[in-house]
């Protein structure tokens, strides 16, 4: 999805005569990094590492808040507490993102997967807010759009971090 750097895609012909748009990932900086499927370690990955860890902390805290304050937030947002207790996903995802950013060598494919999940989250959040899925209050819709903007910013920062590796 957002994995390309210098040459994000190419057009490839198939045996049936149809053409496919095939994404290409150019995130590796050295032959050794390319062989490992990771980005270069050291000073050049600090931006990506920071973007991942910020995402992890904010996501985990958000998930924890949804779990701990589900009743209060349910009343404020006009959403079921069961829906808000889905914050367990955010808590687990926050831990996974922290682990991706905390490795001595960041896996480019793992970081790109985090970006993909973030983009899916943003898209789904905007659909929920626009369509009123779950009949959220106005304040809930504003909150959903605001958190989608934050997650979108994290995805953008992570893409920038990945591209700096190339």
XYZ file of N, CA, C and O in Angstrom:
664
model
N 0.822 -1.180 0.000
C 0.000 0.000 0.000
C 0.871 1.251 0.000
O 1.008 1.913 -1.000
N 1.539 1.587 1.105
C 2.393 2.760 1.178
C 3.852 2.357 1.309
O 4.632 3.050 1.917
N 4.225 1.243 0.724
C 5.551 0.703 0.973
C 6.604 1.192 0.005
O 7.768 1.035 0.241
N 6.257 1.729 -1.119
C 7.243 2.111 -2.120
C 8.045 3.316 -1.695
O 7.582 4.153 -0.960
N 9.255 3.399 -2.181
C 10.078 4.550 -1.859
C 10.437 5.282 -3.131
O 9.781 6.226 -3.511
N 11.464 4.852 -3.835
C 11.884 5.536 -5.047
C 11.059 5.120 -6.257
O 10.673 5.935 -7.058
N 10.845 3.842 -6.423
C 10.092 3.316 -7.549
C 8.955 2.479 -6.980
O 9.071 1.285 -6.850
N 7.834 3.145 -6.591
C 6.819 2.448 -5.835
C 6.112 1.329 -6.558
O 5.537 0.469 -5.939
N 6.125 1.295 -7.876
C 5.441 0.211 -8.557
C 5.957 0.061 -9.973
O 6.647 0.911 -10.499
N 5.632 -1.057 -10.549
C 5.934 -1.268 -11.949
C 4.769 -2.011 -12.561
O 3.980 -2.626 -11.867
N 4.657 -1.950 -13.872
C 3.590 -2.647 -14.560
C 4.178 -3.917 -15.137
O 5.201 -3.898 -15.813
N 3.532 -5.031 -14.838
C 4.034 -6.332 -15.245
C 2.985 -7.036 -16.083
O 1.815 -7.077 -15.708
N 3.407 -7.601 -17.202
C 2.495 -8.368 -18.040
C 2.380 -9.790 -17.540
O 3.299 -10.334 -16.951
N 1.218 -10.404 -17.758
C 1.019 -11.794 -17.359
C 0.896 -12.653 -18.606
O 0.760 -12.141 -19.719
N 0.921 -13.952 -18.431
C 0.842 -14.865 -19.568
C -0.500 -14.759 -20.289
O -0.599 -15.078 -21.459
N -1.531 -14.287 -19.608
C -2.842 -14.167 -20.237
C -2.987 -12.865 -21.007
O -4.026 -12.607 -21.593
N -1.961 -12.029 -21.012
C -2.003 -10.777 -21.746
C -2.554 -9.612 -20.941
O -2.624 -8.502 -21.432
N -2.943 -9.844 -19.688
C -3.415 -8.741 -18.852
C -2.219 -8.109 -18.154
O -1.143 -8.697 -18.072
N -2.419 -6.908 -17.652
C -1.338 -6.190 -16.985
C -1.695 -5.981 -15.525
O -2.830 -5.701 -15.178
N -0.717 -6.137 -14.673
C -0.910 -5.955 -13.240
C 0.003 -4.850 -12.740
O 1.134 -4.710 -13.195
N -0.477 -4.071 -11.786
C 0.353 -3.088 -11.118
C 0.946 -3.774 -9.901
O 0.226 -4.185 -8.995
N 2.252 -3.970 -9.901
C 2.914 -4.728 -8.853
C 3.738 -3.778 -7.993
O 4.651 -3.123 -8.490
N 3.396 -3.664 -6.667
C 4.183 -2.786 -5.801
C 5.600 -3.316 -5.617
O 5.809 -4.521 -5.573
N 6.525 -2.402 -5.535
C 7.917 -2.763 -5.260
C 8.351 -2.064 -3.996
O 8.098 -0.896 -3.811
N 9.018 -2.768 -3.146
C 9.493 -2.212 -1.888
C 10.993 -1.952 -2.005
O 11.763 -2.867 -2.237
N 11.408 -0.698 -1.870
C 12.821 -0.315 -1.934
C 13.205 0.354 -0.626
O 13.611 1.490 -0.593
N 13.041 -0.380 0.472
C 13.280 0.208 1.775
C 14.628 -0.180 2.367
O 14.989 0.313 3.399
N 15.341 -1.065 1.730
C 16.596 -1.545 2.286
C 17.737 -0.581 1.922
O 17.766 -0.024 0.851
N 18.681 -0.455 2.823
C 19.761 0.478 2.587
C 21.074 -0.210 2.223
O 21.926 0.403 1.630
N 21.225 -1.450 2.609
C 22.464 -2.155 2.321
C 22.124 -3.562 1.851
O 21.043 -4.061 2.131
N 23.054 -4.223 1.149
C 22.787 -5.608 0.768
C 22.514 -6.500 1.980
O 21.652 -7.367 1.933
N 23.217 -6.259 3.067
C 22.998 -7.070 4.269
C 21.604 -6.822 4.836
O 20.908 -7.747 5.242
N 21.175 -5.550 4.847
C 19.831 -5.231 5.327
C 18.788 -5.830 4.405
O 17.761 -6.334 4.861
N 19.031 -5.794 3.116
C 18.088 -6.377 2.164
C 17.968 -7.875 2.386
O 16.874 -8.431 2.332
N 19.081 -8.524 2.665
C 19.058 -9.967 2.898
C 18.285 -10.301 4.171
O 17.603 -11.305 4.246
N 18.375 -9.436 5.183
C 17.671 -9.658 6.437
C 16.225 -9.197 6.372
O 15.437 -9.519 7.240
N 15.860 -8.366 5.386
C 14.518 -7.802 5.339
C 14.323 -6.763 6.425
O 13.267 -6.648 7.014
N 15.367 -6.002 6.705
C 15.301 -5.022 7.766
C 15.902 -3.716 7.285
O 16.549 -3.662 6.260
N 15.660 -2.664 8.053
C 16.257 -1.382 7.735
C 17.560 -1.259 8.505
O 17.776 -1.943 9.494
N 18.422 -0.381 8.035
C 19.725 -0.225 8.670
C 19.563 0.194 10.125
O 18.684 0.973 10.463
N 20.416 -0.361 10.973
C 20.354 0.027 12.370
C 21.287 1.213 12.601
O 21.991 1.647 11.729
N 21.242 1.762 13.796
C 22.090 2.885 14.112
C 21.352 4.200 13.998
O 20.143 4.275 14.167
N 22.104 5.244 13.702
C 21.551 6.595 13.693
C 20.474 6.790 12.636
O 19.545 7.564 12.837
N 20.561 6.077 11.518
C 19.624 6.324 10.428
C 18.212 5.824 10.719
O 17.280 6.219 10.045
N 18.030 4.974 11.719
C 16.680 4.476 12.006
C 16.035 5.163 13.210
O 14.949 4.782 13.620
N 16.658 6.211 13.740
C 16.116 6.877 14.924
C 14.738 7.483 14.677
O 13.866 7.407 15.530
N 14.533 8.074 13.506
C 13.247 8.694 13.194
C 12.141 7.642 13.153
O 11.077 7.821 13.748
N 12.388 6.539 12.456
C 11.409 5.458 12.372
C 11.141 4.877 13.746
O 9.994 4.637 14.125
N 12.192 4.658 14.509
C 12.058 4.097 15.857
C 11.190 5.017 16.732
O 10.293 4.558 17.436
N 11.429 6.321 16.656
C 10.649 7.285 17.428
C 9.188 7.274 16.985
O 8.276 7.271 17.822
N 8.945 7.259 15.680
C 7.571 7.241 15.166
C 6.828 5.994 15.624
O 5.654 6.062 16.015
N 7.491 4.853 15.605
C 6.860 3.611 16.055
C 6.577 3.641 17.549
O 5.487 3.248 17.999
N 7.535 4.106 18.335
C 7.352 4.105 19.788
C 6.291 5.117 20.229
O 5.518 4.846 21.155
N 6.234 6.282 19.572
C 5.168 7.240 19.888
C 3.805 6.633 19.577
O 2.859 6.762 20.361
N 3.697 5.983 18.421
C 2.466 5.309 18.035
C 2.098 4.270 19.089
O 0.942 4.188 19.533
N 3.069 3.486 19.524
C 2.819 2.427 20.503
C 2.286 2.990 21.816
O 1.309 2.466 22.373
N 2.896 4.049 22.301
C 2.485 4.627 23.587
C 1.079 5.220 23.483
O 0.213 4.946 24.326
N 0.824 6.016 22.462
C -0.491 6.649 22.314
C -1.575 5.593 22.095
O -2.651 5.654 22.700
N -1.293 4.605 21.251
C -2.264 3.550 20.977
C -2.549 2.732 22.231
O -3.711 2.453 22.554
N -1.510 2.350 22.938
C -1.692 1.572 24.163
C -2.454 2.341 25.225
O -3.351 1.785 25.885
N -2.141 3.612 25.396
C -2.850 4.430 26.388
C -4.317 4.608 25.999
O -5.198 4.587 26.861
N -4.576 4.788 24.718
C -5.942 4.917 24.244
C -6.723 3.632 24.532
O -7.857 3.666 25.023
N -6.111 2.490 24.219
C -6.753 1.206 24.486
C -7.018 1.009 25.965
O -8.092 0.537 26.363
N -6.054 1.379 26.799
C -6.217 1.255 28.244
C -7.365 2.139 28.737
O -8.188 1.704 29.548
N -7.445 3.352 28.222
C -8.537 4.260 28.605
C -9.888 3.678 28.208
O -10.854 3.748 28.986
N -9.973 3.101 27.007
C -11.233 2.493 26.575
C -11.624 1.330 27.485
O -12.799 1.120 27.749
N -10.659 0.571 27.938
C -10.953 -0.561 28.817
C -11.352 -0.105 30.222
O -12.348 -0.567 30.769
N -10.588 0.798 30.787
C -10.806 1.226 32.173
C -12.045 2.109 32.301
O -12.805 1.983 33.261
N -12.269 2.985 31.334
C -13.366 3.958 31.429
C -14.486 3.668 30.437
O -15.184 4.582 29.994
N -14.691 2.403 30.099
C -15.702 2.047 29.082
C -17.096 2.542 29.460
O -17.821 3.053 28.604
N -17.484 2.431 30.705
C -18.829 2.867 31.120
C -18.997 4.369 30.957
O -19.987 4.842 30.386
N -18.040 5.137 31.457
C -18.121 6.594 31.362
C -18.068 7.045 29.901
O -18.861 7.886 29.475
N -17.144 6.483 29.124
C -17.023 6.867 27.718
C -18.232 6.402 26.914
O -18.655 7.080 25.967
N -18.790 5.255 27.281
C -19.997 4.764 26.619
C -21.140 5.755 26.753
O -21.871 6.018 25.786
N -21.307 6.323 27.965
C -22.346 7.335 28.179
C -22.065 8.601 27.381
O -22.961 9.176 26.769
N -20.818 9.041 27.388
C -20.435 10.266 26.679
C -20.569 10.114 25.170
O -21.045 11.019 24.477
N -20.169 8.952 24.657
C -20.140 8.735 23.212
C -21.404 8.070 22.662
O -21.534 7.885 21.456
N -22.326 7.694 23.540
C -23.525 6.945 23.133
C -23.141 5.664 22.401
O -23.748 5.298 21.387
N -22.140 4.981 22.903
C -21.700 3.709 22.340
C -21.741 2.649 23.431
O -21.590 2.963 24.618
N -21.915 1.402 23.037
C -21.972 0.324 24.023
C -20.600 0.127 24.664
O -19.560 0.343 24.027
N -20.623 -0.298 25.918
C -19.359 -0.568 26.602
C -18.640 -1.744 25.949
O -17.416 -1.782 25.927
N -19.402 -2.683 25.398
C -18.784 -3.801 24.680
C -17.977 -3.323 23.490
O -16.884 -3.832 23.221
N -18.503 -2.345 22.774
C -17.789 -1.759 21.642
C -16.485 -1.109 22.114
O -15.426 -1.299 21.516
N -16.572 -0.368 23.206
C -15.381 0.319 23.722
C -14.370 -0.651 24.330
O -13.171 -0.381 24.308
N -14.843 -1.757 24.825
C -13.910 -2.745 25.375
C -13.085 -3.409 24.268
O -12.147 -4.148 24.549
N -13.412 -3.105 23.028
C -12.556 -3.500 21.907
C -11.200 -2.816 21.999
O -10.299 -3.087 21.212
N -11.065 -1.932 22.988
C -9.783 -1.283 23.256
C -8.685 -2.279 23.572
O -7.502 -1.938 23.522
N -9.059 -3.517 23.871
C -8.055 -4.549 24.102
C -7.200 -4.721 22.835
O -5.995 -4.960 22.924
N -7.822 -4.573 21.661
C -7.052 -4.640 20.409
C -5.998 -3.545 20.398
O -4.842 -3.784 20.037
N -6.392 -2.333 20.784
C -5.444 -1.214 20.787
C -4.302 -1.458 21.763
O -3.145 -1.130 21.479
N -4.627 -2.028 22.897
C -3.600 -2.329 23.894
C -2.601 -3.348 23.343
O -1.384 -3.145 23.423
N -3.108 -4.406 22.741
C -2.235 -5.443 22.169
C -1.450 -4.871 20.989
O -0.237 -5.098 20.870
N -2.120 -4.122 20.122
C -1.433 -3.535 18.969
C -0.332 -2.578 19.439
O 0.758 -2.549 18.869
N -0.604 -1.809 20.487
C 0.417 -0.908 21.033
C 1.654 -1.665 21.486
O 2.790 -1.241 21.231
N 1.466 -2.805 22.130
C 2.599 -3.637 22.578
C 3.371 -4.156 21.361
O 4.610 -4.114 21.330
N 2.642 -4.627 20.343
C 3.300 -5.147 19.135
C 4.109 -4.042 18.454
O 5.263 -4.255 18.052
N 3.535 -2.860 18.331
C 4.243 -1.747 17.687
C 5.482 -1.374 18.495
O 6.544 -1.095 17.926
N 5.376 -1.393 19.808
C 6.543 -1.116 20.665
C 7.649 -2.139 20.392
O 8.821 -1.783 20.279
N 7.258 -3.400 20.281
C 8.249 -4.449 20.016
C 8.901 -4.265 18.647
O 10.112 -4.459 18.497
N 8.130 -3.882 17.646
C 8.690 -3.626 16.310
C 9.708 -2.490 16.384
O 10.810 -2.589 15.842
N 9.364 -1.415 17.076
C 10.261 -0.262 17.183
C 11.411 -0.459 18.149
O 12.399 0.265 18.106
N 11.300 -1.452 19.030
C 12.318 -1.658 20.045
C 13.400 -2.659 19.692
O 14.374 -2.810 20.423
N 13.228 -3.345 18.567
C 14.246 -4.327 18.159
C 15.539 -3.606 17.781
O 15.515 -2.473 17.332
N 16.662 -4.291 17.934
C 17.941 -3.658 17.586
C 17.991 -3.312 16.102
O 18.584 -2.305 15.718
N 17.374 -4.134 15.269
C 17.252 -3.853 13.836
C 15.767 -3.915 13.500
O 15.125 -4.938 13.708
N 15.230 -2.814 12.994
C 13.793 -2.749 12.696
C 13.507 -3.482 11.395
O 14.129 -3.217 10.372
N 12.559 -4.383 11.447
C 12.124 -5.107 10.256
C 11.310 -4.164 9.376
O 10.304 -3.608 9.821
N 11.746 -3.990 8.130
C 11.028 -3.120 7.197
C 9.626 -3.653 6.940
O 8.662 -2.882 6.875
N 9.494 -4.958 6.813
C 8.170 -5.516 6.541
C 7.255 -5.365 7.756
O 6.059 -5.099 7.602
N 7.779 -5.516 8.955
C 6.958 -5.330 10.158
C 6.526 -3.868 10.286
O 5.366 -3.579 10.598
N 7.451 -2.943 10.033
C 7.112 -1.517 10.095
C 6.087 -1.158 9.024
O 5.154 -0.388 9.273
N 6.238 -1.727 7.831
C 5.276 -1.470 6.750
C 3.909 -2.052 7.105
O 2.875 -1.472 6.761
N 3.880 -3.174 7.806
C 2.612 -3.754 8.248
C 1.935 -2.835 9.263
O 0.712 -2.667 9.235
N 2.714 -2.231 10.146
C 2.164 -1.260 11.097
C 1.529 -0.104 10.324
O 0.411 0.330 10.643
N 2.210 0.381 9.297
C 1.655 1.456 8.466
C 0.338 1.003 7.843
O -0.660 1.737 7.862
N 0.319 -0.201 7.294
C -0.899 -0.725 6.661
C -2.060 -0.783 7.648
O -3.177 -0.378 7.335
N -1.809 -1.300 8.850
C -2.863 -1.385 9.867
C -3.340 0.016 10.245
O -4.549 0.261 10.398
N -2.424 0.954 10.360
C -2.805 2.333 10.679
C -3.689 2.934 9.585
O -4.674 3.612 9.878
N -3.345 2.697 8.327
C -4.139 3.227 7.217
C -5.533 2.591 7.208
O -6.534 3.275 6.994
N -5.592 1.304 7.474
C -6.898 0.625 7.562
C -7.712 1.216 8.712
O -8.917 1.464 8.579
N -7.066 1.464 9.846
C -7.742 2.043 11.005
C -8.314 3.415 10.658
O -9.465 3.725 10.996
N -7.510 4.246 10.003
C -7.970 5.586 9.614
C -9.191 5.476 8.698
O -10.207 6.150 8.910
N -9.103 4.629 7.691
C -10.206 4.459 6.742
C -11.474 3.983 7.450
O -12.562 4.532 7.238
N -11.336 2.965 8.284
C -12.496 2.420 9.003
C -13.089 3.466 9.953
O -14.315 3.583 10.063
N -12.236 4.223 10.608
C -12.718 5.258 11.534
C -13.527 6.316 10.801
O -14.584 6.746 11.281
N -13.042 6.730 9.645
C -13.763 7.747 8.877
C -15.101 7.219 8.368
O -16.097 7.950 8.346
N -15.149 5.942 8.004
C -16.418 5.326 7.589
C -17.381 5.288 8.777
O -18.565 5.635 8.640
N -16.898 4.877 9.939
C -17.742 4.817 11.137
C -18.290 6.205 11.467
O -19.485 6.366 11.747
N -17.434 7.216 11.424
C -17.869 8.574 11.754
C -18.872 9.101 10.721
O -19.890 9.690 11.091
N -18.592 8.886 9.449
C -19.467 9.411 8.395
C -20.807 8.685 8.351
O -21.857 9.304 8.176
N -20.775 7.365 8.510
C -22.003 6.567 8.404
C -22.755 6.480 9.732
O -23.894 6.029 9.756
N -22.119 6.875 10.808
C -22.771 6.811 12.111
C -22.970 5.392 12.609
O -23.931 5.106 13.317
N -22.052 4.514 12.251
C -22.159 3.105 12.664
C -22.111 3.026 14.190
O -21.211 3.580 14.820
N -23.081 2.353 14.765
C -23.193 2.263 16.213
C -23.928 3.440 16.816
O -24.041 3.553 18.020
N -24.400 4.358 15.984
C -25.139 5.551 16.399
C -24.377 6.391 17.428
O -24.884 6.697 18.512
N -23.127 6.774 17.095
C -22.336 7.574 18.040
C -22.877 8.999 18.152
O -23.474 9.531 17.221
N -22.629 9.604 19.302
C -23.012 11.005 19.510
C -22.129 11.900 18.647
O -21.126 11.459 18.069
N -22.497 13.157 18.599
C -21.699 14.127 17.835
C -20.287 14.222 18.397
O -19.319 14.267 17.642
N -20.190 14.250 19.724
C -18.856 14.327 20.335
C -18.041 13.084 19.990
O -16.824 13.162 19.777
N -18.691 11.927 19.902
C -17.989 10.698 19.531
C -17.486 10.783 18.096
O -16.366 10.380 17.798
N -18.319 11.313 17.206
C -17.892 11.451 15.805
C -16.688 12.382 15.688
O -15.753 12.093 14.937
N -16.709 13.467 16.433
C -15.557 14.388 16.428
C -14.328 13.666 16.966
O -13.233 13.763 16.394
N -14.480 12.927 18.069
C -13.369 12.176 18.656
C -12.815 11.156 17.661
O -11.599 11.019 17.507
N -13.710 10.444 16.978
C -13.287 9.425 16.006
C -12.467 10.055 14.892
O -11.416 9.530 14.506
N -12.904 11.190 14.383
C -12.162 11.878 13.309
C -10.824 12.398 13.834
O -9.790 12.289 13.155
N -10.823 12.922 15.062
C -9.562 13.421 15.634
C -8.556 12.292 15.830
O -7.370 12.437 15.493
N -9.013 11.152 16.361
C -8.067 10.055 16.570
C -7.630 9.468 15.233
O -6.501 9.026 15.091
N -8.493 9.513 14.220
C -8.083 9.061 12.883
C -6.982 9.965 12.334
O -6.046 9.484 11.690
N -7.081 11.261 12.602
C -6.039 12.198 12.157
C -4.703 11.894 12.838
O -3.641 11.919 12.200
N -4.753 11.579 14.125
C -3.523 11.245 14.861
C -2.912 9.959 14.311
O -1.698 9.889 14.059
N -3.728 8.946 14.095
C -3.231 7.677 13.560
C -2.686 7.886 12.144
O -1.646 7.332 11.780
N -3.362 8.715 11.354
C -2.861 9.039 10.015
C -1.501 9.731 10.072
O -0.629 9.456 9.247
N -1.327 10.607 11.056
C -0.031 11.269 11.236
C 1.047 10.251 11.595
O 2.160 10.305 11.054
N 0.724 9.307 12.467
C 1.696 8.261 12.797
C 2.073 7.465 11.551
O 3.249 7.177 11.325
N 1.093 7.114 10.735
C 1.373 6.370 9.499
C 2.290 7.176 8.586
O 3.257 6.637 8.029
N 2.012 8.458 8.455
C 2.849 9.323 7.614
C 4.280 9.389 8.152
O 5.245 9.252 7.389
N 4.429 9.577 9.448
C 5.766 9.634 10.045
C 6.516 8.314 9.850
O 7.724 8.304 9.598
N 5.793 7.210 9.950
C 6.428 5.901 9.763
C 6.855 5.705 8.306
O 7.932 5.163 8.050
N 6.048 6.159 7.358
C 6.433 6.088 5.949
C 7.670 6.935 5.705
O 8.617 6.501 5.036
N 7.713 8.122 6.268
C 8.900 8.980 6.135
C 10.114 8.268 6.718
O 11.193 8.252 6.120
N 9.956 7.662 7.894
C 11.049 6.913 8.511
C 11.525 5.762 7.637
O 12.721 5.535 7.502
N 10.584 5.034 7.034
C 10.962 3.942 6.152
C 11.682 4.456 4.917
O 12.667 3.867 4.466
N 11.220 5.546 4.369
C 11.853 6.100 3.153
C 13.243 6.650 3.440
O 14.093 6.641 2.564
N 13.455 7.124 4.647
C 14.801 7.608 5.000
C 15.819 6.481 5.006
O 17.015 6.719 4.933
N 15.328 5.252 5.108
C 16.224 4.095 5.131
C 16.733 3.749 3.750
O 17.690 3.020 3.606
N 16.036 4.235 2.717
C 16.425 3.845 1.348
C 17.529 4.705 0.786
O 17.901 5.691 1.279
